[in-house]
Short mmCIF file of C-alpha atoms in Angstrom, two decimals:
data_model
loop_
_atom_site.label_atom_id
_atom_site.label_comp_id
_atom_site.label_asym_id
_atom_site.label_seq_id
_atom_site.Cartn_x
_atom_site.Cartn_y
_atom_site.Cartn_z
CA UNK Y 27 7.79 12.24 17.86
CA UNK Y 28 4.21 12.52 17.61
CA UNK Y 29 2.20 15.21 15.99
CA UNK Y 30 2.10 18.40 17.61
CA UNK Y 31 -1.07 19.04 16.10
CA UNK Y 32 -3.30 15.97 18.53
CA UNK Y 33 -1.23 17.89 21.39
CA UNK Y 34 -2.86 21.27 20.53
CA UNK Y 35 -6.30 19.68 19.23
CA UNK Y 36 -6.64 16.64 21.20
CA UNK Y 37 -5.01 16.95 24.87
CA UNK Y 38 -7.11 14.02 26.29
CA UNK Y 39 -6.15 11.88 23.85
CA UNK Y 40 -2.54 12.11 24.29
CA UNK Y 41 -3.05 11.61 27.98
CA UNK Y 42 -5.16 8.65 27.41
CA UNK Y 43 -2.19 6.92 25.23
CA UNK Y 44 0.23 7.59 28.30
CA UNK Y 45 -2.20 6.17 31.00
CA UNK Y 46 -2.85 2.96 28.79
CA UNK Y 47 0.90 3.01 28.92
CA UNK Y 48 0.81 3.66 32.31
CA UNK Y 49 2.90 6.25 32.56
CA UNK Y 50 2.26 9.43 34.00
CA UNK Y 51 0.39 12.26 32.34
CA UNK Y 52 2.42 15.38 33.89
CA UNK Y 53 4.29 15.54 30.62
CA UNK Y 54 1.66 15.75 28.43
CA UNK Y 55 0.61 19.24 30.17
CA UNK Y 56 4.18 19.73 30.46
CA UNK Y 57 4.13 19.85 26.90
CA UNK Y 58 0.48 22.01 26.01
CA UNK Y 59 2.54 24.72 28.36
CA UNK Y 60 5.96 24.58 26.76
CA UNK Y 61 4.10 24.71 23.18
CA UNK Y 62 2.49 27.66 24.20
CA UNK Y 63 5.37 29.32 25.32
CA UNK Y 64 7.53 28.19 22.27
CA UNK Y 65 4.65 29.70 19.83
CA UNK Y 66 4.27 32.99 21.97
CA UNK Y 67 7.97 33.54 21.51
CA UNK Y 68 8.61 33.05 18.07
CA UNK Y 69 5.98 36.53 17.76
CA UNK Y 70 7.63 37.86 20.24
CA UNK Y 71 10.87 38.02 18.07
CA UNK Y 72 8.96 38.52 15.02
CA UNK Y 73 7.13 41.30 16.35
CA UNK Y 74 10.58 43.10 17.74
CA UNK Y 75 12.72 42.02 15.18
CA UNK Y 76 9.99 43.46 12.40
CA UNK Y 77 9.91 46.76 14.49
CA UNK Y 78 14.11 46.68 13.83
CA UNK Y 79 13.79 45.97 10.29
CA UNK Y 80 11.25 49.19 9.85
CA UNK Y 81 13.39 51.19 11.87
CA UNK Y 82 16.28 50.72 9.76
CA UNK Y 83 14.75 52.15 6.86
CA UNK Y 84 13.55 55.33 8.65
CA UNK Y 85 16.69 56.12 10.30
CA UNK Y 86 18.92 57.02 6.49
CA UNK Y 87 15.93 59.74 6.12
CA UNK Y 88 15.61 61.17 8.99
CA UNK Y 89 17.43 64.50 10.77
CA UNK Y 90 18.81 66.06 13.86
CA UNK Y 91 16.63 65.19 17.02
CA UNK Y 92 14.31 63.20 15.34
CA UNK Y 93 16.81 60.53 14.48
CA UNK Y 94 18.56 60.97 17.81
CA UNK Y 95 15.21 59.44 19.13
CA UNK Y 96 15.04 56.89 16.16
CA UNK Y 97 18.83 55.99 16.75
CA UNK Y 98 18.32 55.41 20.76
CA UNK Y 99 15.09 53.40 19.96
CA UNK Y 100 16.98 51.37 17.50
CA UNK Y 101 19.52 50.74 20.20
CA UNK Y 102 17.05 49.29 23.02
CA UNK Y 103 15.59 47.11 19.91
CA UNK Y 104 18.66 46.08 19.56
CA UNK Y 105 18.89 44.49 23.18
CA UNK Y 106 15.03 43.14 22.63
CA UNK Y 107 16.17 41.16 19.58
CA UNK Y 108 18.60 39.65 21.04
CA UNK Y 109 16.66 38.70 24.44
CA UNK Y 110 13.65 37.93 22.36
CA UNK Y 111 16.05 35.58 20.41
CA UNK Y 112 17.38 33.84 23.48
CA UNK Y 113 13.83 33.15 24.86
CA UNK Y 114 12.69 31.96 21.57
CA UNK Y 115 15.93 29.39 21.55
CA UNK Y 116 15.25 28.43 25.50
CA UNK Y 117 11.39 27.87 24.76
CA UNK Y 118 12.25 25.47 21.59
CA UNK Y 119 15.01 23.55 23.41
CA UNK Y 120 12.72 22.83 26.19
CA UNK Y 121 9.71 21.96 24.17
CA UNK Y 122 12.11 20.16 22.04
CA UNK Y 123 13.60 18.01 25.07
CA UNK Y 124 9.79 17.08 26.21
CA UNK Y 125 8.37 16.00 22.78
CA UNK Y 126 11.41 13.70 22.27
CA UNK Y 127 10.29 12.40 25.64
CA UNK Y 128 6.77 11.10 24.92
CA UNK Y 129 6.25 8.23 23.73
CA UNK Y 130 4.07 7.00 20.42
CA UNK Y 131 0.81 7.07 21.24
CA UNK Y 132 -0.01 3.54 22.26
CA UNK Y 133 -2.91 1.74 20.35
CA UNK Y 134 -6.31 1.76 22.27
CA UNK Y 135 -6.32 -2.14 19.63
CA UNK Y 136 -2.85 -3.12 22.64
CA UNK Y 137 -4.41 -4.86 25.83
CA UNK Y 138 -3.45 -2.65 28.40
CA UNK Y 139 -1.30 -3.40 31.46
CA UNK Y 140 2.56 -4.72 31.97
CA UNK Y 141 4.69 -7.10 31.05
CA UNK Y 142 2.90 -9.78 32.10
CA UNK Y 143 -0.83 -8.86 30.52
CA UNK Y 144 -0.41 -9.44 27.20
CA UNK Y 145 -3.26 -11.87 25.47
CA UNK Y 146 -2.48 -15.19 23.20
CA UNK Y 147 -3.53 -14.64 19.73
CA UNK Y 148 -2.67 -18.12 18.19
CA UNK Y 149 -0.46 -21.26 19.59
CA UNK Y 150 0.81 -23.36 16.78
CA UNK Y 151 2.05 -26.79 16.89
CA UNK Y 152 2.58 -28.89 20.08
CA UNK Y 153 5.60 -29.31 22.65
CA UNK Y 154 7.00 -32.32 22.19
CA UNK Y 155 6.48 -34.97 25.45
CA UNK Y 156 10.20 -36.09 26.67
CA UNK Y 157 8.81 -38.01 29.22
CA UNK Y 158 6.34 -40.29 26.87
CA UNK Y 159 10.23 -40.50 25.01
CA UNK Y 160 11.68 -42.05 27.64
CA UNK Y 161 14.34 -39.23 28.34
CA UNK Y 162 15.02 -36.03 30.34
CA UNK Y 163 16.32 -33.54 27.04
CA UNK Y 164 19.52 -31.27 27.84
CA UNK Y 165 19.52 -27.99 27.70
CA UNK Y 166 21.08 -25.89 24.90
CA UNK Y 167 24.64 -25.28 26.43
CA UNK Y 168 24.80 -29.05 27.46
CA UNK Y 169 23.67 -29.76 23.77
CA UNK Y 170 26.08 -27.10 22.51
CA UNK Y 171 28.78 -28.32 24.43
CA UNK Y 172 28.09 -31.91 22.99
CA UNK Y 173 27.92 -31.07 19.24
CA UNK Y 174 31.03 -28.75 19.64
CA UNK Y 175 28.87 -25.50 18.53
CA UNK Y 176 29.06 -23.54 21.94
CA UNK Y 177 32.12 -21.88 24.05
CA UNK Y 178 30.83 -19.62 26.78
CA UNK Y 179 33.42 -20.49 29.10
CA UNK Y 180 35.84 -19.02 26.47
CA UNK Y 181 33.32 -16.21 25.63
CA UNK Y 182 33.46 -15.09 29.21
CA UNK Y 183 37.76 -15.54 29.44
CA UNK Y 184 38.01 -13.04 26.26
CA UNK Y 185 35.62 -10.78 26.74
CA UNK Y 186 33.12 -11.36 30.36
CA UNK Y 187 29.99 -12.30 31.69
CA UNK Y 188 27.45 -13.11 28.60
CA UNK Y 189 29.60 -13.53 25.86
CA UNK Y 190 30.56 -16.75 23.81
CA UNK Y 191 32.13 -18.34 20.66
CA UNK Y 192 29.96 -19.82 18.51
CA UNK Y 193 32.17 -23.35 17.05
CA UNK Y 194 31.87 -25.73 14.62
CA UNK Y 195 28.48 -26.73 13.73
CA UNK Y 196 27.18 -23.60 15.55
CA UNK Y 197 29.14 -21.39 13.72
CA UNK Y 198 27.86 -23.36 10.30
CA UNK Y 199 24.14 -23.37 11.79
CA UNK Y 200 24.21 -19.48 12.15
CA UNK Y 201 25.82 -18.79 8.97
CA UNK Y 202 22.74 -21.44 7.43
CA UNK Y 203 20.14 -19.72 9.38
CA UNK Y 204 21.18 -15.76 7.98
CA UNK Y 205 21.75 -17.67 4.63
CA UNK Y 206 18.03 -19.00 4.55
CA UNK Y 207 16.46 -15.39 6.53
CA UNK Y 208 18.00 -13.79 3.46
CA UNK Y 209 16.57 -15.82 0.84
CA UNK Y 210 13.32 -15.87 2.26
CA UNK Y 211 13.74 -12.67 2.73
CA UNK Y 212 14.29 -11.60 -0.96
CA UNK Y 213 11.74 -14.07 -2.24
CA UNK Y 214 8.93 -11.65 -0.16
CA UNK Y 215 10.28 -8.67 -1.82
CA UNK Y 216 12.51 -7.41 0.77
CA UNK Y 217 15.92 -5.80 -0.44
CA UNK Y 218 19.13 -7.40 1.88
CA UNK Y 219 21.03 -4.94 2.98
CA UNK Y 220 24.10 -4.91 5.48
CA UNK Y 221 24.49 -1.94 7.51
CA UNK Y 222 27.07 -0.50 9.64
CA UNK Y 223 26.64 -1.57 13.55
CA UNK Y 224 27.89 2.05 14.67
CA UNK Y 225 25.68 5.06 13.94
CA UNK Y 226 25.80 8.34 14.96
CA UNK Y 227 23.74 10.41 17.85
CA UNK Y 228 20.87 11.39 15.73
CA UNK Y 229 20.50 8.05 14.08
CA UNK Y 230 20.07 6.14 17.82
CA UNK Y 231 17.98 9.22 19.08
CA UNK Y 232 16.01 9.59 15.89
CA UNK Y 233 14.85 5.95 16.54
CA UNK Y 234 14.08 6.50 20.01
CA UNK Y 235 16.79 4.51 21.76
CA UNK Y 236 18.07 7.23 23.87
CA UNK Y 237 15.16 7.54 25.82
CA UNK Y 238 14.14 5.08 28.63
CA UNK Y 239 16.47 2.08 26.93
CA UNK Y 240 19.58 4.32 26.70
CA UNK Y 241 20.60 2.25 29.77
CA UNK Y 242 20.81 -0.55 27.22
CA UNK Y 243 23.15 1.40 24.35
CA UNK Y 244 26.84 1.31 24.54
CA UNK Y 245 28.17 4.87 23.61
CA UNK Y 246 31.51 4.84 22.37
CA UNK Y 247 32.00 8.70 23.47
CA UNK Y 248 35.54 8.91 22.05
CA UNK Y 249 34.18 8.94 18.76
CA UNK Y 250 30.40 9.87 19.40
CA UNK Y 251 28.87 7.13 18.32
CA UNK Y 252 27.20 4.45 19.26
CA UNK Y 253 26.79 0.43 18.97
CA UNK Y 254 23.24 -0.64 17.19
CA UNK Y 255 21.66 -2.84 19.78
CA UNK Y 256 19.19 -3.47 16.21
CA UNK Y 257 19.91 -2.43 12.71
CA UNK Y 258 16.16 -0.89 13.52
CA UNK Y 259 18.33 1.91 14.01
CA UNK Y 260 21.04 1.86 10.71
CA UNK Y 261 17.82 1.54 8.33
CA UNK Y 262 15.59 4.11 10.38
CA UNK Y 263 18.41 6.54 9.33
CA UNK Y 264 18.91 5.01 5.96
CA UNK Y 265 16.15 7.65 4.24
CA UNK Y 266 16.64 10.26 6.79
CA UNK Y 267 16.41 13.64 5.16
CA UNK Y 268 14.73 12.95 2.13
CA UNK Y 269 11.78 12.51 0.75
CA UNK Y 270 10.32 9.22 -1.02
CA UNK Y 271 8.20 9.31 -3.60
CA UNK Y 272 4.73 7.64 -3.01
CA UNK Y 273 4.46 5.19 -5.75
CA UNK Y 274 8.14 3.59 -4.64
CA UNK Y 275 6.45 2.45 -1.49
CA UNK Y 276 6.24 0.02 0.18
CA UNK Y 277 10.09 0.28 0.57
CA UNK Y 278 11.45 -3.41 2.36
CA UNK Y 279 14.75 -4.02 3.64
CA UNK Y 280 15.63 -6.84 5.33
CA UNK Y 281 19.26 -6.31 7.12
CA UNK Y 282 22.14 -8.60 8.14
CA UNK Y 283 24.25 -6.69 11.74
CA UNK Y 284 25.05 -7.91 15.01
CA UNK Y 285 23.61 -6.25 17.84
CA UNK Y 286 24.82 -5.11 21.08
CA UNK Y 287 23.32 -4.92 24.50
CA UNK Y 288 24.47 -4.13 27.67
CA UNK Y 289 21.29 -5.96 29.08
CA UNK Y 290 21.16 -3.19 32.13
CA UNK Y 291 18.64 -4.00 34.88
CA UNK Y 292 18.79 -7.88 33.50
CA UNK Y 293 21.49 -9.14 36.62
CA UNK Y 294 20.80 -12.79 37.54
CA UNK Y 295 18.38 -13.13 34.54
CA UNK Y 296 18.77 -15.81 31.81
CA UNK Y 297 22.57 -15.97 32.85
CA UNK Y 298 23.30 -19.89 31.52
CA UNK Y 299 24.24 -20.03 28.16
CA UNK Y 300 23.53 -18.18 25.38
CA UNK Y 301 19.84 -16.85 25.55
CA UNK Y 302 20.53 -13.24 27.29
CA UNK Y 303 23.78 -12.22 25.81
CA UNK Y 304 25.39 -8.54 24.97
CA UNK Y 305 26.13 -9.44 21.42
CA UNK Y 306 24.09 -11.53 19.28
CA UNK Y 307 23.44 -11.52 15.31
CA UNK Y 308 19.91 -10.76 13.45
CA UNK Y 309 18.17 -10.74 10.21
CA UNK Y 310 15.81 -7.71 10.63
CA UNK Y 311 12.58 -6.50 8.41
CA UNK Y 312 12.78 -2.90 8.05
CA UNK Y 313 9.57 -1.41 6.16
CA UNK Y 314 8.98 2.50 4.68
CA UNK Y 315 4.92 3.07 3.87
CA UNK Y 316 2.09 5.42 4.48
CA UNK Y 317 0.82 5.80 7.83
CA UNK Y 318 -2.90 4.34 6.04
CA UNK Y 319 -0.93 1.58 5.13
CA UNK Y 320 0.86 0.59 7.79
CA UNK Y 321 -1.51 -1.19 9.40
CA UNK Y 322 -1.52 -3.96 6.84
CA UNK Y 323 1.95 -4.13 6.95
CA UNK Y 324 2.04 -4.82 10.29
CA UNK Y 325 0.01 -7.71 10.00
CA UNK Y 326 2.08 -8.87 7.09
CA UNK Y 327 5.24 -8.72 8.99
CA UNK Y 328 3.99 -10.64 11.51
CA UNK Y 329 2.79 -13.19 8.67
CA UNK Y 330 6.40 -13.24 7.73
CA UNK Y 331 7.28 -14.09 10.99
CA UNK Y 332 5.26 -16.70 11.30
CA UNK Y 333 5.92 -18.10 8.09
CA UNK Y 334 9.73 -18.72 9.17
CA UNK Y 335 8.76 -20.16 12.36
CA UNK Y 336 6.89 -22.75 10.28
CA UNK Y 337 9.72 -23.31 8.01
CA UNK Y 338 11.90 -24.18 11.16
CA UNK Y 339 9.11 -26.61 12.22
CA UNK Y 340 9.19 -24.95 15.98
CA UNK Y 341 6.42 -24.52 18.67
CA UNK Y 342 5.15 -21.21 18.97
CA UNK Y 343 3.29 -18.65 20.18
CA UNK Y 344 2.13 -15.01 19.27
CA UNK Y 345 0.92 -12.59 21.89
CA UNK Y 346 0.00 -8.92 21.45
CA UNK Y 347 2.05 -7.03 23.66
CA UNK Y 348 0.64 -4.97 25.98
CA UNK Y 349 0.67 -0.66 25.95
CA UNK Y 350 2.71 -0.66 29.05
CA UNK Y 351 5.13 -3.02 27.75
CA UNK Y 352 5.72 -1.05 24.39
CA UNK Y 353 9.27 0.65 23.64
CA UNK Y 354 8.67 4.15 23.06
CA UNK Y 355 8.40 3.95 19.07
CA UNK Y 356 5.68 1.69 19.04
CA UNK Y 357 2.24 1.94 18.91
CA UNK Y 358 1.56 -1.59 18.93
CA UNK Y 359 4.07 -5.14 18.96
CA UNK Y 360 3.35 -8.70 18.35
CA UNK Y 361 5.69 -10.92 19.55
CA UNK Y 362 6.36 -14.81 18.90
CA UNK Y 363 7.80 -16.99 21.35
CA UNK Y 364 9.24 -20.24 20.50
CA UNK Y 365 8.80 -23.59 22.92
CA UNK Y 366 11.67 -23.77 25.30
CA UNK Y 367 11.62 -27.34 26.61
CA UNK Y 368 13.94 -26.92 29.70
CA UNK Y 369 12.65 -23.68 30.46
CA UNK Y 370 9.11 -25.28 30.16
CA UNK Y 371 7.84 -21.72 28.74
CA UNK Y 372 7.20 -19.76 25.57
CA UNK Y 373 10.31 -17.24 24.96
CA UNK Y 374 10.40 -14.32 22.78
CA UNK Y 375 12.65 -15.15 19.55
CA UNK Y 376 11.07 -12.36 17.33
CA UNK Y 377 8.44 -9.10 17.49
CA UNK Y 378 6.85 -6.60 14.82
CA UNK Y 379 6.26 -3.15 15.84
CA UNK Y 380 4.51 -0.82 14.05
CA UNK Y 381 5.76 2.87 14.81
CA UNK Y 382 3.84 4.83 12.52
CA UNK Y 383 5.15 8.20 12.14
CA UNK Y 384 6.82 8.69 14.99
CA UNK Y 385 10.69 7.59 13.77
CA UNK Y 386 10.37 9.66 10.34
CA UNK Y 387 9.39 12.71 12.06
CA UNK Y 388 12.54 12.82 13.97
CA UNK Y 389 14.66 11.69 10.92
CA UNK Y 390 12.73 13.99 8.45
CA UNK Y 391 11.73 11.03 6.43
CA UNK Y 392 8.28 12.25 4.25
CA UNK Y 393 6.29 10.82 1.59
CA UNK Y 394 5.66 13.29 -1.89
CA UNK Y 395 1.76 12.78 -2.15
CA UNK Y 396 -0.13 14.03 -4.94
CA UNK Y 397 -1.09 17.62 -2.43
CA UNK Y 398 2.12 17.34 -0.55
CA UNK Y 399 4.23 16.06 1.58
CA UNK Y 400 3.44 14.12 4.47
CA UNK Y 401 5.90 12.18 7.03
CA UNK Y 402 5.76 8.04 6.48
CA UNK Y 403 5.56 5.51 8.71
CA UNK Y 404 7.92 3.30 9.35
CA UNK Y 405 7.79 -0.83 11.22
CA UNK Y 406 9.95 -3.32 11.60
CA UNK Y 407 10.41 -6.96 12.98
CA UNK Y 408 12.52 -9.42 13.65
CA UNK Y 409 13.36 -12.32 11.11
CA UNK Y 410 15.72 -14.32 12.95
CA UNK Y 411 17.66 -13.47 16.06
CA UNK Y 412 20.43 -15.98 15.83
CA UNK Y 413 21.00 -17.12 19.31
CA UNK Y 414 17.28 -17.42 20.30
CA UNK Y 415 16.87 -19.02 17.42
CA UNK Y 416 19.79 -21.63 18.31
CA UNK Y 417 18.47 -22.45 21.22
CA UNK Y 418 14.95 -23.27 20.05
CA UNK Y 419 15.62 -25.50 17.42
CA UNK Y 420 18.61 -27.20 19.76
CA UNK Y 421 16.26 -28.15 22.64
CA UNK Y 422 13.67 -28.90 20.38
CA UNK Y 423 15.35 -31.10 17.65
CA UNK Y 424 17.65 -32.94 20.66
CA UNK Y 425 17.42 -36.67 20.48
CA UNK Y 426 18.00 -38.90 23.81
CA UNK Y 427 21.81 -39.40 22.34
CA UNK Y 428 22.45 -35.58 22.34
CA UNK Y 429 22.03 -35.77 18.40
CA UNK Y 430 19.50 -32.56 16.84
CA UNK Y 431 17.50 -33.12 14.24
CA UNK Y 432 16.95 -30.11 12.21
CA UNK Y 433 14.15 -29.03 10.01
CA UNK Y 434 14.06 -29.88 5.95
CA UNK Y 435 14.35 -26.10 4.94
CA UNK Y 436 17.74 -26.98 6.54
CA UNK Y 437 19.10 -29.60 5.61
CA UNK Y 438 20.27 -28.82 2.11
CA UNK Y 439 22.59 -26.76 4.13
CA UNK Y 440 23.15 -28.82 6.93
CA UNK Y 441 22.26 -32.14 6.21
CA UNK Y 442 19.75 -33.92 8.67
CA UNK Y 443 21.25 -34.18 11.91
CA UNK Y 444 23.74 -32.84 14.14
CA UNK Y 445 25.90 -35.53 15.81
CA UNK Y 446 27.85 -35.17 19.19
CA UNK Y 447 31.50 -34.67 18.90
CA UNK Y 448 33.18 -38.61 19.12
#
């Protein structure tokens, strides 16, 4: 959540961070009202409740009609408290259901508009030209099917629509891929980590994911808890509660889950193959800093990013995202989309988002600083989403034989090419 202070001191800027998301501003005065009441009853109580207290201590001294009057006035207190109370629980539930509503206050740095008006920051490396090849490539399920490394049809028998086995050399290339995320990972000072893919309410809630992409979240309601559709969420939680000192930061964890979808509002979308699926694998970046610092580290992430997308020799692209396309953590994303030849576009395969405070103030997460305490910001980005990832270098590695050549940081894994099944 954001902090209540710019609510109180700076109204219009709040409602400017909602219009660049293009959302509306009704909640934001929504909010300024439900504050107000919230703060007027909290005196309220204090102000009754400190009348009780006082009254107790003059009712032992005092005698005959005198504390009859003391002893009725205690009694109507009584009834006061306890509706003062009830107001004062009401005001901070609803303010409390409101502030968990708005989002992060999107950056005025985020081009505004939707989905489709973000700007190009950098294009690196060139799409290859199949036709100056001589050949029409395959797409990745054809390819798949060919090398033996993709079931779908299988996927979809055991479990439904936009699920799949990963075989043979895809099952090796994944397991290669988290191997080399990992060790890249460490290298750039990031601690692997494994979390569990099933967290409680207040884990998925304190990273914002039960707000407008709770859609998305399967809730296992049997056991109240829920499947991580990132482990975002897992190492969010990880330092919720406690307080880190300032000269440990910055704190990087790079973490090994699957993730879990249920790709709501996405019918007819991306449905061949594996590239929109409800379970996939990832290597994610998870950083703890200062909110001064955070900055930088978002711009580092997205170096990191970048960095792997080299390693895997793949056509890219980075874009900054724009406000209205922002999940409801972020104040600002970069995203990088790989070439998809058959697709003939760029497609996301990873993003950094910087969240500031917004996640640690709803997990209690705060940094001891040298006055006190503040609450610490907190980004995160994607190393390697495994299927995405698949694809790309798949379609863009294919030879006209239905061979893929894969990149060097590969093939000491690997080896140099995959071949089609005999």
């Amino acid at each position: 959540m954001i902090d209540a202070r710019i609510l109180r001191e700076d109204p219009d800027a709040v409602r400017a961070a909602q219009r660049r998301r293009g959302e509306s501003t009704d909640l934001v005065d929504e909010l300024i009202n439900a504050d107000e009441r919230r703060r007027s009853t909290i005196s309220a109580f204090e102000a009754v409740r400190g009348e009780q207290k006082g009254l107790g201590k003059l009712i032992p001294k005092a005698q005959g009609d005198e504390k009859q009057e003391l002893l009725a006035r205690a009694k109507e207190l009584s009834q006061q408290v306890k509706d003062a109370e009830a107001a004062q629980v009401e005001a901070a539930e609803t303010y409390d259901r409101l502030i968990k509503a708005l989002p992060n206050l999107a950056s005025p740095d985020a081009p505004e508009g939707g989905e489709d008006d973000f700007v190009v920051l950098d294009t690196v490396g060139t799409p290859r030209d199949f036709a100056a090849e001589g050949f029409e490539p395959r797409d990745h399920l054809e390819l798949g099917q060919l090398l033996g490394a993709i079931d779908t049809e299988r996927g979809a028998k055991v479990s439904g629509s936009r699920f799949y086995f990963l075989t043979g050399v895809g099952a090796q290339l994944e397991l290669a891929l988290t191997q080399l995320a990992m060790s890249k990972a460490a290298e750039w000072g990031f601690t692997p980590m494994i979390p569990p893919a099933l967290v409680n309410e207040r884990a998925m809630e304190g990273t914002g994911f039960l707000g407008q992409a709770a859609d998305d979240v399967y809730h296992l309601e049997k056991d109240g808890l829920y499947l991580v559709g990132t482990s975002e969420v897992p190492m969010a939680a990880y330092h919720s509660d406690e307080i880190l000192e300032a000269g440990s930061l910055p704190r990087r964890y790079a973490a090994f889950s699957p993730c879990y979808r249920r790709e709501a509002g996405s019918y007819g979308k991306d449905t061949r193959g594996i590239f929109r699926v409800h379970w996939f694998d990832k290597v994610e970046m998870f950083v703890y800093t200062t909110l001064e610092e955070s900055y930088a580290e978002h711009e580092r992430i997205l170096g990191w990013e970048r960095a792997w997308l080299d390693a895997l020799e793949l056509p890219y692209r980075v874009i900054d995202v724009a406000s209205g396309d922002l999940g409801l953590s972020a104040i600002r994303k970069f995203d990088c989309e790989a070439w998809i030849p058959t697709q003939g576009k760029y497609r996301e395969v990873s993003s950094a988002s910087n969240c500031t405070e917004f996640q640690a103030r709803r997990l209690d997460i705060r940094v001891r600083g040298e006055e006190r305490t503040v609450p610490a910001a907190t980004l995160n980005g994607t190393l390697c989403a495994m299927t995405r990832t698949i694809i790309a270098l798949l379609e863009n590695g294919q030879q006209e034989d239905g061979s893929v050549r894969l990149p060097a940081a590969l093939h000491p894994l690997l080896g140099e090419v995959l071949r089609p099944l005999q």
